[in-house]
Short mmCIF file of C-alpha atoms (C1' of nucleotides) in Angstrom, two decimals:
data_model
loop_
_atom_site.label_atom_id
_atom_site.label_comp_id
_atom_site.label_asym_id
_atom_site.label_seq_id
_atom_site.Cartn_x
_atom_site.Cartn_y
_atom_site.Cartn_z
CA UNK A 11 90.72 107.22 75.35
CA UNK A 12 91.35 105.29 78.54
CA UNK A 13 87.91 103.82 79.04
CA UNK A 14 86.44 103.51 75.55
CA UNK A 15 83.65 101.21 76.63
CA UNK A 16 82.51 103.69 79.24
CA UNK A 17 82.19 101.22 82.07
CA UNK A 18 81.64 102.97 85.40
CA UNK A 19 83.96 101.59 88.09
CA UNK A 20 81.21 101.74 90.75
CA UNK A 21 79.07 99.47 88.60
CA UNK A 22 81.90 96.96 88.21
CA UNK A 23 82.40 97.01 91.98
CA UNK A 24 78.78 96.14 92.58
CA UNK A 25 78.81 93.11 90.27
CA UNK A 26 80.36 90.70 92.80
CA UNK A 27 77.52 91.47 95.21
CA UNK A 28 74.93 90.60 92.61
CA UNK A 29 76.85 87.49 91.71
CA UNK A 30 76.86 86.30 95.34
CA UNK A 31 73.13 86.93 95.66
CA UNK A 32 72.40 85.18 92.38
CA UNK A 33 74.45 82.13 93.28
CA UNK A 34 72.58 81.89 96.55
CA UNK A 35 69.26 82.13 94.73
CA UNK A 36 70.43 79.50 92.25
CA UNK A 37 71.41 77.21 95.12
CA UNK A 38 67.86 77.59 96.47
CA UNK A 39 66.59 76.35 93.11
CA UNK A 40 65.33 79.68 91.76
CA UNK A 41 65.52 80.22 87.99
CA UNK A 42 64.50 83.82 87.42
CA UNK A 43 64.93 87.07 89.32
CA UNK A 44 63.86 90.68 88.85
CA UNK A 45 65.88 93.82 89.48
CA UNK A 46 63.23 94.84 91.96
CA UNK A 47 64.01 91.78 94.04
CA UNK A 48 67.78 92.21 93.86
CA UNK A 49 67.47 95.89 94.71
CA UNK A 50 65.28 95.15 97.74
CA UNK A 51 67.67 92.53 99.07
CA UNK A 52 70.68 94.81 98.75
CA UNK A 53 69.03 98.08 99.67
CA UNK A 54 69.59 99.83 96.34
CA UNK A 55 67.38 101.26 93.62
CA UNK A 56 66.21 98.84 90.96
CA UNK A 57 67.21 101.15 88.16
CA UNK A 58 70.79 101.07 89.37
CA UNK A 59 70.78 97.28 89.37
CA UNK A 60 69.39 97.31 85.85
CA UNK A 61 72.08 99.71 84.63
CA UNK A 62 74.80 97.68 86.32
CA UNK A 63 73.62 94.40 84.83
CA UNK A 64 73.36 96.01 81.41
CA UNK A 65 77.14 96.48 81.22
CA UNK A 66 77.57 92.69 81.13
CA UNK A 67 75.48 92.61 77.94
CA UNK A 68 72.71 90.47 79.36
CA UNK A 69 69.07 91.37 78.69
CA UNK A 70 65.98 90.59 80.73
CA UNK A 71 62.36 90.12 79.78
CA UNK A 72 59.75 92.70 80.83
CA UNK A 73 57.36 91.42 83.48
CA UNK A 74 59.55 88.34 83.96
CA UNK A 75 63.05 89.41 84.90
CA UNK A 76 66.42 87.84 84.20
CA UNK A 77 67.34 84.18 83.91
CA UNK A 78 69.67 83.52 86.82
CA UNK A 79 71.86 81.07 84.89
CA UNK A 80 72.39 83.55 82.12
CA UNK A 81 73.11 86.39 84.53
CA UNK A 82 75.64 84.42 86.55
CA UNK A 83 77.38 83.40 83.37
CA UNK A 84 77.38 86.95 82.00
CA UNK A 85 78.78 88.51 85.18
CA UNK A 86 81.47 85.86 85.57
CA UNK A 87 82.38 86.28 81.94
CA UNK A 88 82.47 90.07 82.15
CA UNK A 89 84.70 89.98 85.22
CA UNK A 90 86.92 87.31 83.72
CA UNK A 91 86.04 84.99 86.59
CA UNK A 92 85.18 82.01 84.39
CA UNK A 93 88.77 81.64 83.25
CA UNK A 94 91.87 81.04 85.35
CA UNK A 95 94.33 83.85 85.93
CA UNK A 96 97.88 82.69 86.59
CA UNK A 97 99.39 84.75 89.37
CA UNK A 98 102.52 85.29 91.42
CA UNK A 99 102.18 86.29 95.05
CA UNK A 100 105.09 88.14 96.65
CA UNK A 101 105.37 88.51 100.41
CA UNK A 102 104.34 85.61 102.61
CA UNK A 103 103.51 87.50 105.77
CA UNK A 104 100.17 87.12 107.49
CA UNK A 105 98.32 88.94 104.75
CA UNK A 106 99.93 86.94 101.96
CA UNK A 107 99.18 83.72 103.82
CA UNK A 108 95.58 84.82 104.33
CA UNK A 109 95.14 85.24 100.59
CA UNK A 110 96.83 81.92 99.85
CA UNK A 111 94.66 80.08 102.36
CA UNK A 112 91.40 81.76 101.43
CA UNK A 113 89.49 79.80 98.82
CA UNK A 114 87.32 82.67 97.62
CA UNK A 115 89.62 84.07 94.98
CA UNK A 116 90.43 80.64 93.60
CA UNK A 117 86.71 80.35 92.88
CA UNK A 118 87.08 83.57 90.88
CA UNK A 119 89.86 82.14 88.76
CA UNK A 120 92.93 83.12 90.77
CA UNK A 121 95.52 80.44 90.10
CA UNK A 122 98.69 81.01 92.10
CA UNK A 123 101.62 79.57 90.12
CA UNK A 124 104.44 81.07 92.17
CA UNK A 125 104.91 82.31 95.73
CA UNK A 126 107.94 84.45 96.58
CA UNK A 127 109.61 85.99 99.58
CA UNK A 128 113.02 87.50 100.20
CA UNK A 129 113.25 86.18 103.76
CA UNK A 130 115.67 83.20 103.54
CA UNK A 131 114.19 81.47 106.59
CA UNK A 132 110.81 81.31 104.81
CA UNK A 133 112.12 80.10 101.46
CA UNK A 134 111.59 76.41 100.83
CA UNK A 135 108.70 76.21 103.25
CA UNK A 136 105.19 75.42 102.06
CA UNK A 137 102.05 77.58 102.30
CA UNK A 138 98.83 75.85 101.38
CA UNK A 139 100.61 73.65 98.87
CA UNK A 140 102.88 76.36 97.46
CA UNK A 141 106.64 76.22 97.97
CA UNK A 142 108.07 79.61 98.84
CA UNK A 143 110.68 80.63 96.27
CA UNK A 144 113.45 83.22 96.85
CA UNK A 145 112.38 86.56 95.38
CA UNK A 146 115.76 86.85 93.65
CA UNK A 147 114.95 83.74 91.58
CA UNK A 148 111.72 85.08 90.14
CA UNK A 149 112.97 85.72 86.60
CA UNK A 150 114.62 82.28 86.38
CA UNK A 151 111.37 80.77 87.55
CA UNK A 152 109.50 82.68 84.83
CA UNK A 153 111.85 81.25 82.19
CA UNK A 154 111.19 77.79 83.50
CA UNK A 155 107.45 78.46 83.45
CA UNK A 156 107.60 79.77 79.89
CA UNK A 157 109.56 76.67 78.93
CA UNK A 158 106.53 74.65 79.95
CA UNK A 159 104.29 76.91 77.85
CA UNK A 160 102.86 78.65 80.90
CA UNK A 161 102.96 82.33 81.74
CA UNK A 162 102.02 84.65 84.56
CA UNK A 163 99.31 87.26 84.09
CA UNK A 164 98.89 88.84 87.51
CA UNK A 165 101.07 89.81 90.45
CA UNK A 166 99.81 90.06 94.02
CA UNK A 167 101.93 92.33 96.21
CA UNK A 168 101.76 91.72 99.95
CA UNK A 169 105.14 93.08 101.02
CA UNK A 170 105.85 96.16 103.17
CA UNK A 171 105.50 99.53 101.46
CA UNK A 172 109.25 100.12 101.08
CA UNK A 173 109.70 96.98 98.97
CA UNK A 174 106.58 97.32 96.83
CA UNK A 175 108.04 99.25 93.88
CA UNK A 176 110.98 96.87 93.49
CA UNK A 177 108.59 93.93 93.55
CA UNK A 178 106.31 95.62 91.04
CA UNK A 179 109.24 96.21 88.67
CA UNK A 180 110.22 92.56 88.73
CA UNK A 181 106.62 91.45 88.27
CA UNK A 182 106.44 93.66 85.18
CA UNK A 183 109.61 92.01 83.87
CA UNK A 184 107.98 88.67 84.53
CA UNK A 185 105.24 89.63 82.11
CA UNK A 186 102.24 90.36 84.30
CA UNK A 187 99.47 92.52 82.83
CA UNK A 188 97.84 93.29 86.17
CA UNK A 189 98.96 94.01 89.71
CA UNK A 190 96.86 93.60 92.84
CA UNK A 191 98.64 95.79 95.34
CA UNK A 192 98.04 95.46 99.09
CA UNK A 193 100.95 97.75 99.99
CA UNK A 194 100.10 101.38 100.74
CA UNK A 195 102.14 102.74 97.85
CA UNK A 196 101.45 104.50 94.59
CA UNK A 197 103.27 102.28 92.07
CA UNK A 198 104.97 103.50 88.90
CA UNK A 199 104.00 101.12 86.12
CA UNK A 200 104.09 101.00 82.32
CA UNK A 201 100.83 101.78 80.55
CA UNK A 202 100.10 98.22 79.55
CA UNK A 203 99.98 97.05 83.19
CA UNK A 204 96.72 97.56 85.09
CA UNK A 205 97.00 98.17 88.82
CA UNK A 206 94.40 97.89 91.55
CA UNK A 207 95.25 99.00 95.08
CA UNK A 208 93.49 97.39 98.03
CA UNK A 209 92.62 100.30 100.25
CA UNK A 210 92.88 99.05 103.81
CA UNK A 211 94.05 102.23 105.57
CA UNK A 212 91.66 104.19 103.42
CA UNK A 213 88.80 102.01 104.62
CA UNK A 214 89.91 102.35 108.23
CA UNK A 215 90.11 106.11 107.77
CA UNK A 216 86.53 106.36 106.53
CA UNK A 217 85.32 104.33 109.52
CA UNK A 218 87.20 106.20 112.23
CA UNK A 219 86.48 109.61 110.74
CA UNK A 220 82.78 108.85 110.59
CA UNK A 221 82.83 107.58 114.17
CA UNK A 222 84.59 110.78 115.18
CA UNK A 223 82.82 113.38 113.04
CA UNK A 224 79.30 112.00 113.42
CA UNK A 225 77.13 115.16 113.91
CA UNK A 226 78.44 116.18 117.35
CA UNK B 3 70.76 114.92 107.05
CA UNK B 4 73.24 112.09 106.96
CA UNK B 5 76.33 114.08 106.12
CA UNK B 6 75.72 117.54 107.57
CA UNK B 7 79.34 118.60 107.34
CA UNK B 8 79.44 117.72 103.66
CA UNK B 9 82.64 115.75 103.75
CA UNK B 10 83.27 113.91 100.48
CA UNK B 11 84.18 110.26 101.10
CA UNK B 12 86.81 110.31 98.31
CA UNK B 13 88.58 113.16 100.10
CA UNK B 14 88.61 111.24 103.38
CA UNK B 15 90.02 108.23 101.58
CA UNK B 16 92.90 110.26 100.22
CA UNK B 17 93.93 111.64 103.62
CA UNK B 18 95.93 108.55 104.70
CA UNK B 19 98.06 108.88 101.56
CA UNK B 20 98.88 112.48 102.38
CA UNK B 21 99.61 111.51 105.97
CA UNK B 22 102.07 108.84 104.88
CA UNK B 23 103.85 111.27 102.55
CA UNK B 24 103.95 113.97 105.22
CA UNK B 25 105.37 111.65 107.85
CA UNK B 26 108.08 110.61 105.42
CA UNK B 27 108.88 114.25 104.71
CA UNK B 28 108.93 114.97 108.43
CA UNK B 29 111.32 112.07 108.99
CA UNK B 30 113.61 113.61 106.38
CA UNK B 31 113.62 116.79 108.45
CA UNK B 32 111.38 118.91 106.24
CA UNK B 33 109.17 121.50 107.94
CA UNK B 34 106.95 122.92 105.22
CA UNK B 35 105.31 121.52 102.10
CA UNK B 36 103.18 122.88 99.27
CA UNK B 37 100.17 121.28 97.63
CA UNK B 38 102.06 121.46 94.37
CA UNK B 39 104.73 119.17 95.80
CA UNK B 40 102.27 116.71 97.31
CA UNK B 41 100.28 116.64 94.09
CA UNK B 42 103.39 115.96 92.02
CA UNK B 43 104.52 113.12 94.26
CA UNK B 44 101.13 111.42 94.17
CA UNK B 45 100.17 112.20 90.59
CA UNK B 46 97.11 114.30 91.36
CA UNK B 47 96.07 117.89 90.78
CA UNK B 48 97.18 120.40 93.39
CA UNK B 49 93.72 121.90 93.70
CA UNK B 50 92.37 118.52 94.75
CA UNK B 51 95.03 118.20 97.44
CA UNK B 52 94.14 121.69 98.67
CA UNK B 53 90.43 120.87 98.84
CA UNK B 54 91.13 117.61 100.61
CA UNK B 55 93.37 119.22 103.22
CA UNK B 56 90.81 121.97 103.77
CA UNK B 57 88.32 119.51 105.27
CA UNK B 58 90.69 118.95 108.20
CA UNK B 59 90.42 122.66 109.02
CA UNK B 60 94.09 123.44 108.50
CA UNK B 61 95.15 126.52 106.55
CA UNK B 62 98.33 127.16 104.63
CA UNK B 63 100.20 130.33 103.80
CA UNK B 64 100.32 131.61 100.23
CA UNK B 65 103.76 131.33 98.64
CA UNK B 66 104.93 129.19 101.58
CA UNK B 67 102.70 126.16 101.90
CA UNK B 68 101.60 124.17 104.94
CA UNK B 69 103.50 123.45 108.14
CA UNK B 70 104.04 119.69 108.10
CA UNK B 71 103.66 119.32 111.87
CA UNK B 72 100.36 121.13 111.83
CA UNK B 73 99.11 119.15 108.85
CA UNK B 74 100.02 115.77 110.33
CA UNK B 75 98.31 116.73 113.56
CA UNK B 76 95.21 118.01 111.76
CA UNK B 77 94.81 114.90 109.59
CA UNK B 78 95.36 112.53 112.51
CA UNK B 79 92.90 114.49 114.57
CA UNK B 80 90.30 114.60 111.80
CA UNK B 81 90.56 110.85 111.25
CA UNK B 82 90.50 110.15 114.97
CA UNK B 83 93.94 108.54 114.67
CA UNK B 84 95.47 110.46 117.58
CA UNK B 85 93.23 108.72 120.09
CA UNK B 86 92.92 105.02 120.83
CA UNK B 87 89.87 103.11 119.63
CA UNK B 88 89.05 100.07 121.73
CA UNK B 89 88.04 97.21 119.48
CA UNK B 90 86.91 93.60 119.43
CA UNK B 91 88.06 91.35 116.63
CA UNK B 92 85.90 88.35 115.80
CA UNK B 93 87.21 85.51 113.66
CA UNK B 94 90.82 84.42 114.07
CA UNK B 95 91.41 82.90 110.66
CA UNK B 96 94.31 84.00 108.50
CA UNK B 97 92.78 87.38 107.81
CA UNK B 98 92.00 88.06 111.47
CA UNK B 99 95.52 87.00 112.41
CA UNK B 100 96.97 89.24 109.72
CA UNK B 101 95.20 92.25 111.21
CA UNK B 102 96.26 91.33 114.73
CA UNK B 103 99.88 90.90 113.73
CA UNK B 104 100.07 93.98 111.52
CA UNK B 105 101.28 97.01 113.44
CA UNK B 106 99.93 99.62 111.04
CA UNK B 107 96.47 99.99 112.50
CA UNK B 108 97.79 100.14 116.06
CA UNK B 109 99.71 103.22 114.95
CA UNK B 110 96.34 104.65 113.88
CA UNK B 111 94.83 104.09 117.30
CA UNK B 112 93.39 100.61 116.93
CA UNK B 113 93.55 99.03 120.39
CA UNK B 114 92.30 95.46 120.37
CA UNK B 115 90.79 94.69 123.78
CA UNK B 116 89.14 91.38 122.91
CA UNK B 117 89.66 88.61 120.36
CA UNK B 118 86.89 86.08 119.76
CA UNK B 119 86.27 82.90 117.83
CA UNK B 120 83.63 80.21 117.99
CA UNK B 121 86.07 77.42 117.14
CA UNK B 122 86.71 75.63 120.48
CA UNK B 123 90.11 74.37 119.41
CA UNK B 124 91.29 77.97 118.94
CA UNK B 125 89.86 79.34 122.18
CA UNK B 126 92.43 79.87 124.90
CA UNK B 127 95.29 80.13 122.42
CA UNK B 128 97.21 83.37 122.01
CA UNK B 129 97.55 85.56 118.91
CA UNK B 130 100.10 88.35 119.15
CA UNK B 131 99.51 88.68 122.89
CA UNK B 132 95.72 88.33 122.74
CA UNK B 133 94.01 85.33 124.28
CA UNK B 134 91.23 83.99 122.06
CA UNK B 135 87.90 84.08 123.90
CA UNK B 136 84.85 81.93 123.01
CA UNK B 137 82.43 84.00 120.93
CA UNK B 138 79.57 82.90 123.21
CA UNK B 139 81.22 84.67 126.12
CA UNK B 140 81.42 88.07 124.47
CA UNK B 141 78.65 89.75 126.47
CA UNK B 142 80.02 88.47 129.80
CA UNK B 143 83.40 89.79 128.75
CA UNK B 144 81.86 93.19 127.99
CA UNK B 145 80.34 93.31 131.50
CA UNK B 146 83.73 92.55 132.96
CA UNK B 147 85.29 95.25 130.80
CA UNK B 148 82.64 97.77 131.84
CA UNK B 149 83.30 96.84 135.45
CA UNK B 150 86.84 98.06 134.94
CA UNK B 151 85.54 101.31 133.44
CA UNK B 152 86.52 100.29 129.93
CA UNK B 153 84.27 99.92 126.91
CA UNK B 154 84.46 98.77 123.32
CA UNK B 155 83.91 101.22 120.46
CA UNK B 156 84.61 99.21 117.33
CA UNK B 157 84.10 95.68 116.06
CA UNK B 158 86.25 94.05 113.40
CA UNK B 159 84.52 91.20 111.60
CA UNK B 160 86.77 88.60 109.96
CA UNK B 161 84.43 85.59 109.97
CA UNK B 162 82.89 83.81 106.96
CA UNK B 163 79.94 85.56 105.31
CA UNK B 164 77.29 83.26 106.81
CA UNK B 165 78.28 84.18 110.38
CA UNK B 166 78.77 87.91 109.84
CA UNK B 167 75.26 89.14 110.71
CA UNK B 168 75.13 87.18 113.97
CA UNK B 169 78.52 88.55 114.94
CA UNK B 170 77.43 92.07 114.03
CA UNK B 171 74.32 91.75 116.22
CA UNK B 172 76.36 90.73 119.22
CA UNK B 173 78.89 93.49 118.62
CA UNK B 174 76.03 95.99 118.60
CA UNK B 175 74.83 94.56 121.92
CA UNK B 176 78.39 94.96 123.21
CA UNK B 177 78.09 98.66 122.56
CA UNK B 178 80.23 99.27 119.49
CA UNK B 179 79.58 102.43 117.48
CA UNK B 180 81.47 101.26 114.40
CA UNK B 181 81.99 98.03 112.50
CA UNK B 182 84.86 97.23 110.17
CA UNK B 183 83.51 94.39 108.10
CA UNK B 184 85.78 92.13 106.06
CA UNK B 185 83.00 89.63 105.29
CA UNK B 186 81.28 90.00 101.91
CA UNK B 187 77.88 90.72 103.43
CA UNK B 188 75.53 93.69 103.59
CA UNK B 189 74.93 94.00 107.34
CA UNK B 190 71.68 95.17 108.95
CA UNK B 191 72.59 97.63 111.67
CA UNK B 192 70.88 100.27 113.82
CA UNK B 193 71.31 103.87 112.71
CA UNK B 194 73.75 104.80 115.45
CA UNK B 195 76.30 102.20 114.29
CA UNK B 196 78.60 103.16 111.43
CA UNK B 197 79.75 100.37 109.11
CA UNK B 198 82.62 100.22 106.69
CA UNK B 199 83.00 97.22 104.39
CA UNK B 200 86.44 96.21 103.16
CA UNK B 201 85.91 95.49 99.52
CA UNK B 202 88.27 92.68 98.62
CA UNK B 203 86.21 90.87 95.97
CA UNK B 204 85.18 94.24 94.62
CA UNK B 205 88.82 95.20 94.21
CA UNK B 206 89.64 91.87 92.56
CA UNK B 207 86.68 92.39 90.23
CA UNK B 208 87.91 95.78 89.08
CA UNK B 209 91.35 94.33 88.36
CA UNK B 210 90.25 91.23 86.46
CA UNK B 211 87.58 93.08 84.50
CA UNK B 212 90.08 95.71 83.42
CA UNK B 213 92.57 93.02 82.43
CA UNK B 214 89.83 91.35 80.43
CA UNK B 215 88.01 94.33 78.91
CA UNK B 216 91.07 96.43 78.07
CA UNK B 217 90.18 97.99 74.66
CA UNK B 218 90.20 94.82 72.52
"C1'" DT C 30 108.06 144.07 93.74
"C1'" DA C 31 107.11 139.73 91.16
"C1'" DG C 32 105.83 135.30 91.38
"C1'" DA C 33 104.45 131.27 93.73
"C1'" DT C 34 100.98 129.54 96.33
"C1'" DT C 35 96.58 129.47 98.81
"C1'" DG C 36 91.54 129.65 98.96
"C1'" DT C 37 87.23 130.07 96.54
"C1'" DT C 38 83.86 130.47 93.01
"C1'" DA C 39 82.35 128.70 88.53
"C1'" DA C 40 82.38 125.07 84.91
"C1'" DT C 41 82.71 120.43 83.73
"C1'" DC C 42 82.27 115.74 84.15
"C1'" DG C 43 80.42 111.39 85.61
"C1'" DA C 44 77.29 108.71 88.33
"C1'" DT C 45 72.85 108.36 90.37
"C1'" DT C 46 68.11 109.01 90.26
"C1'" DA C 47 63.71 110.21 88.04
"C1'" DA C 48 60.54 109.83 84.34
"C1'" DC C 49 58.53 107.25 80.93
"C1'" DA C 50 57.90 104.50 76.82
"C1'" DA C 51 58.18 99.60 75.32
"C1'" DT C 52 56.82 94.92 76.15
"C1'" DC C 53 55.61 90.44 77.74
"C1'" DT D 14 43.77 93.17 78.93
"C1'" DA D 15 46.16 95.21 82.97
"C1'" DG D 16 50.08 95.53 85.42
"C1'" DA D 17 54.72 94.45 86.42
"C1'" DT D 18 59.03 94.86 84.68
"C1'" DT D 19 62.65 96.14 81.37
"C1'" DG D 20 65.38 99.55 78.81
"C1'" DT D 21 66.38 104.31 77.81
"C1'" DT D 22 66.32 109.21 77.85
"C1'" DA D 23 66.33 113.31 80.82
"C1'" DA D 24 67.20 115.58 85.32
"C1'" DT D 25 69.72 115.80 89.41
"C1'" DC D 26 73.42 115.41 92.33
"C1'" DG D 27 78.15 115.31 93.82
"C1'" DA D 28 82.99 115.34 92.85
"C1'" DT D 29 86.60 116.95 89.96
"C1'" DT D 30 88.72 120.38 87.38
"C1'" DA D 31 89.29 125.12 85.69
"C1'" DA D 32 89.61 129.95 86.48
"C1'" DC D 33 90.94 133.57 89.20
"C1'" DA D 34 91.29 136.71 93.09
"C1'" DA D 35 93.86 137.20 97.50
"C1'" DT D 36 98.24 137.18 99.82
"C1'" DC D 37 102.73 136.51 101.65
#
DNA sequence: TAGATTGTTAATCGATTAACAATC
DNA sequence: TAGATTGTTAATCGATTAACAATC
């Protein structure tokens, strides 16, 4: 029973879109919104929006719609975006730096508490306020963190494919329960660790294949 | 009839994984591989691998398997990765720089022929051999390109969400047939332009929600 | 040959869409 | 009240998985 709550992944993936739309509406001073409206704006069917919103547990009122405040709160709560998630990031290349410098995920609770790289010329340098720590010192750093009553919940992997599994193993030892993997690798992980792969090549493949195989 | 060839998106998305595995096997000197082997390595069912490979038009031999050379060629051809795709990249923040500095997509045919930003302090600077051109000058640049017999086929959008639609419009005017959109926006585009959105927040949402809603 | 593997047709599963009753 | 909207059950659609025949 892997997914006892029966939450469709596609629905979860659509929630951030709704959230963005709702926050915009809220910023414009709106208080209430209907599925019909959301669906129109995003080019979907209203029934799909309704089903998706239902998984967050929120209920609307017939003829009226949903209270925006309540909906925003429910989505953020469902996604875990209203609490901070302590994370390590490993691999301070361009991609890793992009994530560290981008504010968007911080707004969703991402709290980077350790940045690592195995390149000695990078170690000691700062990236957006984070000092780069030698990868080899990760477990010592975790001990130190635990000593302060803190812990790490998530690992972000932005290293080349060949190094990804080794990094994942050490992140697991560090106690993470989730891994956000940007490397194009299928990771071997214990059951209690959730993994989400960012599919960049996959996305590129869909685009180029559609450009190529379009009718013709 | 949007998808006349009936090519499942999930299958297309799995092709890059197979390609990676096959190129590794090729590098090790192997000549032939079976679906059973591929499936084992990637933790899937062999029948799914077989169906996926079938969409590239390649056929295997019972008891033997597939010729790796042939398979690599067929996948690369199907994805359009054995030909160069001229592209503009707009938005030279960390994410844009990451894409420009990463060699992976070049190996898949991505050929950046123009890099743009609207920030005047960035314009004129170089990123990985590309001079940053003012966004306002894009259409003039296209004319110049066309004068040399070149054209642009793809646009990569790595600007903040608010600017994405404007950028998309100008890319369409520049003649792109495909857009690779990293901004969290639903773009309005003419029918002849294919769009693929990179789902970063969506991916983060799946991870955090699974970390949060795990049984419990 | 026997057995492993491909290719294909049928069954299952899950997500989307349609239909409709409930309700404010 | 009438009509818009929600919530839910049923039908459809597409992808995955199972079953099996073909073949080297």
